[in-house]
Structure formats: structure tokens, C-alpha cells
Amino acid sequence: MNYFTDAVAWLLDPAHYPGPTGIPARLGEQLLFTVVTLVLASVIAIPVGFLIGHTGRGRGIAVATSGGLRAIPTLGLLTLVALWIGIGLGAPYVALTVLAIPPILAGAYTGFEAVNRATIDAARAVGMTELQIVRHVEIPLGLPLLIGGLRSATLQVVATATLAAYVADFGLGRFLFAGLKTNDYAQMLGGSILVILLALVLEGLFAGLQKLVVPRGVAVGRPPVDRKASTRRRPGMEPAITKGI
Amino acid sequence: MTWLWSNLDLVWLRTLDHIVLSLPPILLSFVFALPLGWLANRYRPTRGAILSIAGLFYAIPSLPLLFILPVIIGTSLRSPANLIAALTLYGLALMVRVVADGLASVDPDVRQSATAVGFSAWSRFWLVELPLAGPVLLAGVRVVAVSTVSLATVGAVIGAKSLGSLFTDGFQRGIQVEIITGIVATVLLALVLDGAVVLLGRVLMPWTRRTRRIRPAPAAVLGPMPVVRSVA
Amino acid sequence: MIEFRSVTKEFPDGTLAVDDFSLTVPSHRTTVLVGSSGSGKTTLLRMINRMVDPTSGTIEIDGVSVASLEPVKLRRSIGYVMQNSGLLPHRTVVDNVATVPLLRGVPRRTARADALRLLDTVGLDRAIADRYPSQLSGGQQQRVGVARGLAVDPNILLMDEPFGAVDPIVRAELQQELIRLQHELGKTVVFVTHDIDEAFLLGDQIAILREGGRIAQLGTPAEILANPADDFVASFVGADRGKRALHVESQDGSDVLVDSDGRPAGVLVGQRSGAGPSGGARSDVPHIVPTEGPPR
């Protein structure tokens, strides 16, 4: 017996496609959920991150919060919120928005912090207003790191959305849990392959996007030697990444 | 709260389960990451390949990985070994990059002067580059430790016993305190392990204690390093 | 004319960067603030365009206190050139030069055309207009920085160690270029440096600063060399040694000036025995024809 052949057979079985519990519908649910969660988290995290990055204030709190959130198990948060507001999509939305905020926030402010201080100083000295500095200097130069934060958040949300099928009837995760319940290994494995493919495709898209948004002047030449030393703080070793579920 | 007092022994048991699940991946991923990270740092072509593959592994969601691993490596789905293997893979994916970055962060002047005074490539790696990359590695191990502890809870949904079992059990029986206890215990365990890693770092890298705030001049770091004496 | 009146600046951490500083910076001249680190020279410069606000005292430009002006507007009317060019890495050379005019609402085409002309002015080839700063040499980047400083045709140009990060040969080139530019444009230049040679070369008026922005001596290069106010100044300008401590030696009937190491620095020409050259600030300094020697 070959589990993989079974899984592929399961994936190719036309019976698994139509209807609200078919593969396309589940995939659509997972994608929609991911996008909505990311938008919600971004609306909160990006402005706050920009503010922290621009002013340098509140950074300590942001670092501590994201560090603390990294330690909080997603499954615990998910089940707890589900007990509070009931089974359904509400709990995953709340829990995953909360979990997606730290990487996006970190991407936003580390992007600003990675901008050479002298460049910002010069922009101010030639007469840019604070808003113009944010718009014309900090956002374009910090964009790659922000996209990096969004990338981490996306991975985490896609992954945890799978787990969220434990508390809500939606997404590709249903195949995993349904298969687990009935010992249907083909379904479990087929669903797993779908989730992994989805994650890798999104990862690839973001990797491409991240390359695309590096401003040309920065991508073209070698950055000044001292670039790292002259940034306000070393973004250093505190990956915005939190391993998703 | 009554739940907690009458189930303290259960919480303790699950904590022990959790430690058994999380410690091996933290150690194993570090050990495996050293040669891979070295390889990634040493040659340009391998760097791209190794780091890309590590990145892809990191992108794989954990639940599907837990389902797929048994087919690939023959572990049993609900066994601790399966979860440990998955967590090791994640830790490795993260640590490989950290090791490569850490080795790359070693001042080239120091590396060259070590070669000039007669270190072989092998001894230079162990006695100069690795210790100097220490602070970066330490930061990486801390991240791995915390995220491994947090991630280990996922195994509960497929029946691997850990602090995560308190989530699934509490959810099914509607006991909030049980879930909260699980969260608090997981976070505490993560903090304890994180603290242990920091302490270990201080013991192993005494020179980072004093020079932490001042920018360590390469010579100052190389100087008091105990291992240099035995060679020179 | 820029006037500092009893300006004091204490930073929040308690550092007294500038203590009761007063100075008049004449228009259309180059004034150099020279001192070692900690002398508050950069702080003083940055107070002119309100990058730093004084704790007490006032700074006036042509009789108007800068405190009454809106900082952003003020900065857009003053040219500013800094050490590491401070160019925007994601914008091309021509866009960098046109930054401020564009902010002021000058139409894009006009701003670009003006910027290209400015590249000529600072001695840059228009071919580099579409390059990014990271593709330029250090010297070229500084020239672009100067061009950007001139883009709004300001009356005042502030220069914060603009040539500090380039190698000595390029620095000498840029210094000559600035002298030429200043000859053409006649801006009110305030120039900050720690290099006394650069100060003597570029400055019409030089303020030698001690710690806390206290003026050790103010004057023309000649005045300072001829009469160092105290030992600090004498040692700072090196009047007691090396290339500045010249003495006359006779050599085959003509007078040769020799430095303290015994190396000839030039010959003395003109009326040596006469009643002295006619007036002017530099009258008490003999006119020296340099010998060919290593660049200083």
C-alpha cells in the first residue's frame, strides 16, 4: 500500500470537488480567511508600526509584546477565544488577527529603523516635513522589511487557519480533522498536501514581491559599508517571524 | 480555580511530557545546524541552496507536516518521536540561517589574524569563529527554544500528550481555567527555558558579560578568550 | 547676515553643547567654525536652520529671529550640505538635486532642467544624472550634495564637514571647487570643520572654538596666524611648529622661508626692505611663493 498514491487519488477524485465541502470551496474559505485576517491586522499594525518607527517611541513595549506573543501557544489562544465567543469563525478571526499583528508591526518599525539616520537627518535639513519624510523616505526604503513582516504573518495565518478547523467548520483543515476522526489517511494526507502547496505558493509570491519592492537605487549599487552601524538600532536577531502552527 | 487545585498533578505530568517533547528538538536542531550553517556560510552556491530549502521547510504548516512525516520517515502519527522530528525540522530551518549569519558576522580581520598566527581551518572554526558567533547563535537558540515550546502544544490535536492537551481537553469539556492554565504553564516553561539558555550563554561566553554595552573591539574579544591560550 | 546672540544649548542629557555664544556672520562671505569634537560647532550650524533650537539666546537672519520662522519653510530657504552627502538612496541624482524645488511645488520639468544645470555648476557630467547615489564615488556624491544645497538658490549655505569623508586628493579638489563656486556665487557660507588647514583655505572669517562653543579667537586667517590669542590657539593652528613656523634663511642672495623641520616652504618676494606693502588685513604676512613640495 502506498499512502501517497492514495492521497493523490483522493486529490484527483472528482467527487471531492463540488459543493460547499469540496476542495475549491474549502480552499476559497481558507484564502478569504487569510486575506481578511491580514487586512484586519495590517490596518492596526502598520500605522502603529510606522509611528513607532518614525518617532522611536514605544519600541520597548512593541518588542516585549511581540516577544511575549511568540511564547503564547496559538492553539491555546484559539480554544480559549472559542470558548468565550462560541464555535464558529469569530474565534479564529480574533485569535489570528492578534497573532498576525506582531510580525507586521515589527516589519513596519524595523523597516523604518533600518533607514540610515543620516538620510533622514538630511531630508529634514533640506526642509521635508515629518509627513514627507515618512512618505518619501521612510516608507519606500522600509518597504522590503514591511513586506517581510507581511510574509511572516501570512505564513502564520495560513498555517494556523488550518488548525482553526478544530474550532470552526471551515477551510482545508477540515480535511485533516475529518480524516483523523475516521482514520481516512488518504484524506488527511491529501488535505495536508493542499495546505502545504498553498503555503509554499504564498511564500513564493511574497518572496517575489519582496524583491520587487526594493527601491532601485538600493538594489543597484552596494549599500554604503557602514549602513548597519549607522542605523539607529540594529534590527539584529529578533526575527519578526513567529512559527505558525 | 478549583479545577487547578484538584488537577495540579495532571498539570505537572503534562509539563514533564512537554519538556520531553521540547528539549530534544532544541538540542538536535542546534547540533544539526552547525555543519549545515557552516556549509552555507563557506561556499556561495551552497548558501543559496541551503537557506532556500531551510526557508521552505519553515513555511510548511506544522499540522500537515505532522500528518506527512509518518509516511516519509516511518514514525507513528501519535508518537512523541513524530512530533520531535517535526519540531527539530523547524528548529533546524531557523538555526541554519542563524548559524550562517553568525559565522558571517565574525570580523574578517579577526579571522585572518587567527589564520596568520597559525590556526588550522578546523581549530579556527571551533576556537575562534564559533565562539565569536556565539552571541548571534545564542539569540537564535532563544528564539528556537521559545517557539518550540509554543509549537509543541499543536501535537495535542492529534493526541500527542503535552501541555497542549489541556487546551483540547478544556475546549471539549468547556473548562476555561484548564485552557488558561495550559497557556500560563506553556509561557512559563518557555520563559524558564529561555532563561536557562541565557544563563548557559553567560557561562560559556564570559567575555560577553563585560563588553556587552561597549562595542567589543575584535582584539579585546580575542584576547581573554580562554581557548586561545591552550593553542598559542 | 546671521547673528548669534548669547546662544546657549543644553541637551536633555545635560550636555552643555554651547554656552553663551555670540557671533556675527557677514553676508556673502565664508565663515568657518573650526574646533575639535565637543566644541559645539555642528550644534551651532544646526541652530541656524532650526534643526536644533537653542535653550536660550536668539539667532537672527537679516534681523529676523529664526525662532519666529516656521522650521520647514526656513530649511527650504537655506542650503545644507553634510558629511555623508545624505542623498536619498532610492532616487536618481537629478531627482535628489530637485528634491526641495519639487517639495516647493516647482513643476517637474522645470525642476529637472534646473537640476541638470546645477550639475554643470558643481562640475558634474550630466551623464550621471540618472544614476543612483550608490553608483557614484564619494567625491561625486559630495558634489551632488552641494548641487542639492544650491537647488533653491539660497542666500545661505550651511556646510557640515562636507569634505570630511573623502580622501585627501578628492578633498583638495572639492575645496578648490568650492572656492571657485563661492567666487561666482557669493553666498553666505557657514562651514564647519575640524581641519584647520581647510579652515584657513576656505574661510574669510574663522572662529576657533573650544569646548562648549566658546570662541578662542575670531579673525581672518592672517590675523589668527599672526597673533594667536593664546597657547590653545597657537597650538591648534600649529603656529609653533611644522609648516606654520616659518623662518627666513638666506640662500644665494634670496630669502627662503623654511619650516621648523628645515624644509623650504617658499621664497620671499616683493619689497622686503621697503616700508611694507600697502594696507589690507593680510599686510603683515609676507607674500609667499610656495615651492613645489608635497601637498599639505
PDB file of C-alpha atoms in Angstrom, chain A residues 137-219:
ATOM      1  CA  VAL A 137      11.959  58.430   2.574  1.00  0.00           C
ATOM      2  CA  GLU A 138      10.954  56.002   5.277  1.00  0.00           C
ATOM      3  CA  ILE A 139       8.105  54.139   3.575  1.00  0.00           C
ATOM      4  CA  PRO A 140       9.861  53.449   0.257  1.00  0.00           C
ATOM      5  CA  LEU A 141      13.125  52.500   1.948  1.00  0.00           C
ATOM      6  CA  GLY A 142      11.444  50.446   4.667  1.00  0.00           C
ATOM      7  CA  LEU A 143       9.014  48.656   2.367  1.00  0.00           C
ATOM      8  CA  PRO A 144      11.051  45.459   1.872  1.00  0.00           C
ATOM      9  CA  LEU A 145      11.097  44.790   5.598  1.00  0.00           C
ATOM     10  CA  LEU A 146       7.395  45.553   5.892  1.00  0.00           C
ATOM     11  CA  ILE A 147       6.661  43.064   3.138  1.00  0.00           C
ATOM     12  CA  GLY A 148       8.878  40.628   5.027  1.00  0.00           C
ATOM     13  CA  GLY A 149       6.684  41.124   8.078  1.00  0.00           C
ATOM     14  CA  LEU A 150       3.553  40.572   6.000  1.00  0.00           C
ATOM     15  CA  ARG A 151       5.151  37.428   4.616  1.00  0.00           C
ATOM     16  CA  SER A 152       5.729  36.006   8.098  1.00  0.00           C
ATOM     17  CA  ALA A 153       2.214  36.956   9.123  1.00  0.00           C
ATOM     18  CA  THR A 154       0.739  35.299   6.038  1.00  0.00           C
ATOM     19  CA  LEU A 155       2.581  32.061   6.671  1.00  0.00           C
ATOM     20  CA  GLN A 156       1.427  32.065  10.225  1.00  0.00           C
ATOM     21  CA  VAL A 157      -2.191  32.796   9.373  1.00  0.00           C
ATOM     22  CA  VAL A 158      -2.399  30.187   6.624  1.00  0.00           C
ATOM     23  CA  ALA A 159      -0.895  27.631   8.938  1.00  0.00           C
ATOM     24  CA  THR A 160      -2.967  28.472  11.956  1.00  0.00           C
ATOM     25  CA  ALA A 161      -6.132  28.721   9.873  1.00  0.00           C
ATOM     26  CA  THR A 162      -5.656  25.015   9.267  1.00  0.00           C
ATOM     27  CA  LEU A 163      -5.579  24.444  12.980  1.00  0.00           C
ATOM     28  CA  ALA A 164      -8.611  26.687  13.390  1.00  0.00           C
ATOM     29  CA  ALA A 165     -10.693  23.997  11.681  1.00  0.00           C
ATOM     30  CA  TYR A 166     -10.533  22.400  15.130  1.00  0.00           C
ATOM     31  CA  VAL A 167     -12.948  25.028  16.453  1.00  0.00           C
ATOM     32  CA  ALA A 168     -14.792  26.058  13.286  1.00  0.00           C
ATOM     33  CA  ASP A 169     -16.182  24.264  10.283  1.00  0.00           C
ATOM     34  CA  PHE A 170     -14.117  25.867   7.569  1.00  0.00           C
ATOM     35  CA  GLY A 171     -11.011  25.692   5.449  1.00  0.00           C
ATOM     36  CA  LEU A 172      -8.675  22.986   4.291  1.00  0.00           C
ATOM     37  CA  GLY A 173      -8.057  21.951   7.870  1.00  0.00           C
ATOM     38  CA  ARG A 174     -11.450  20.218   7.841  1.00  0.00           C
ATOM     39  CA  PHE A 175      -9.998  17.521   5.601  1.00  0.00           C
ATOM     40  CA  LEU A 176      -7.269  16.874   8.127  1.00  0.00           C
ATOM     41  CA  PHE A 177      -9.557  16.653  11.115  1.00  0.00           C
ATOM     42  CA  ALA A 178     -12.242  14.700   9.267  1.00  0.00           C
ATOM     43  CA  GLY A 179      -9.637  12.230   8.074  1.00  0.00           C
ATOM     44  CA  LEU A 180      -8.178  11.981  11.538  1.00  0.00           C
ATOM     45  CA  LYS A 181     -11.574  11.172  13.012  1.00  0.00           C
ATOM     46  CA  THR A 182     -12.350   8.394  10.533  1.00  0.00           C
ATOM     47  CA  ASN A 183      -8.775   7.159  10.123  1.00  0.00           C
ATOM     48  CA  ASP A 184      -9.028   8.097   6.451  1.00  0.00           C
ATOM     49  CA  TYR A 185      -5.344   8.546   5.770  1.00  0.00           C
ATOM     50  CA  ALA A 186      -5.846   9.441   2.116  1.00  0.00           C
ATOM     51  CA  GLN A 187      -7.996  12.409   3.071  1.00  0.00           C
ATOM     52  CA  MET A 188      -5.632  13.501   5.844  1.00  0.00           C
ATOM     53  CA  LEU A 189      -2.654  13.343   3.543  1.00  0.00           C
ATOM     54  CA  GLY A 190      -4.466  14.881   0.590  1.00  0.00           C
ATOM     55  CA  GLY A 191      -5.589  17.802   2.744  1.00  0.00           C
ATOM     56  CA  SER A 192      -2.080  18.176   4.137  1.00  0.00           C
ATOM     57  CA  ILE A 193      -0.610  18.334   0.650  1.00  0.00           C
ATOM     58  CA  LEU A 194      -3.110  21.034  -0.291  1.00  0.00           C
ATOM     59  CA  VAL A 195      -2.235  23.155   2.739  1.00  0.00           C
ATOM     60  CA  ILE A 196       1.482  22.770   2.154  1.00  0.00           C
ATOM     61  CA  LEU A 197       1.132  23.700  -1.504  1.00  0.00           C
ATOM     62  CA  LEU A 198      -0.926  26.740  -0.590  1.00  0.00           C
ATOM     63  CA  ALA A 199       1.676  27.841   1.949  1.00  0.00           C
ATOM     64  CA  LEU A 200       4.554  27.369  -0.480  1.00  0.00           C
ATOM     65  CA  VAL A 201       2.766  29.247  -3.254  1.00  0.00           C
ATOM     66  CA  LEU A 202       2.064  32.186  -0.949  1.00  0.00           C
ATOM     67  CA  GLU A 203       5.654  32.068   0.294  1.00  0.00           C
ATOM     68  CA  GLY A 204       6.897  32.183  -3.285  1.00  0.00           C
ATOM     69  CA  LEU A 205       4.614  35.090  -4.152  1.00  0.00           C
ATOM     70  CA  PHE A 206       5.830  37.084  -1.189  1.00  0.00           C
ATOM     71  CA  ALA A 207       9.470  36.268  -1.880  1.00  0.00           C
ATOM     72  CA  GLY A 208       8.996  37.681  -5.370  1.00  0.00           C
ATOM     73  CA  LEU A 209       7.119  40.708  -4.092  1.00  0.00           C
ATOM     74  CA  GLN A 210       9.823  41.403  -1.547  1.00  0.00           C
ATOM     75  CA  LYS A 211      12.472  41.515  -4.265  1.00  0.00           C
ATOM     76  CA  LEU A 212      10.228  43.710  -6.373  1.00  0.00           C
ATOM     77  CA  VAL A 213       9.759  46.442  -3.786  1.00  0.00           C
ATOM     78  CA  VAL A 214      13.435  47.018  -3.053  1.00  0.00           C
ATOM     79  CA  PRO A 215      13.936  50.557  -4.360  1.00  0.00           C
ATOM     80  CA  ARG A 216      16.070  50.548  -7.465  1.00  0.00           C
ATOM     81  CA  GLY A 217      18.838  52.748  -6.173  1.00  0.00           C
ATOM     82  CA  VAL A 218      19.214  50.491  -3.182  1.00  0.00           C
ATOM     83  CA  ALA A 219      19.176  47.323  -5.237  1.00  0.00           C
TER      84      ALA A 219
END
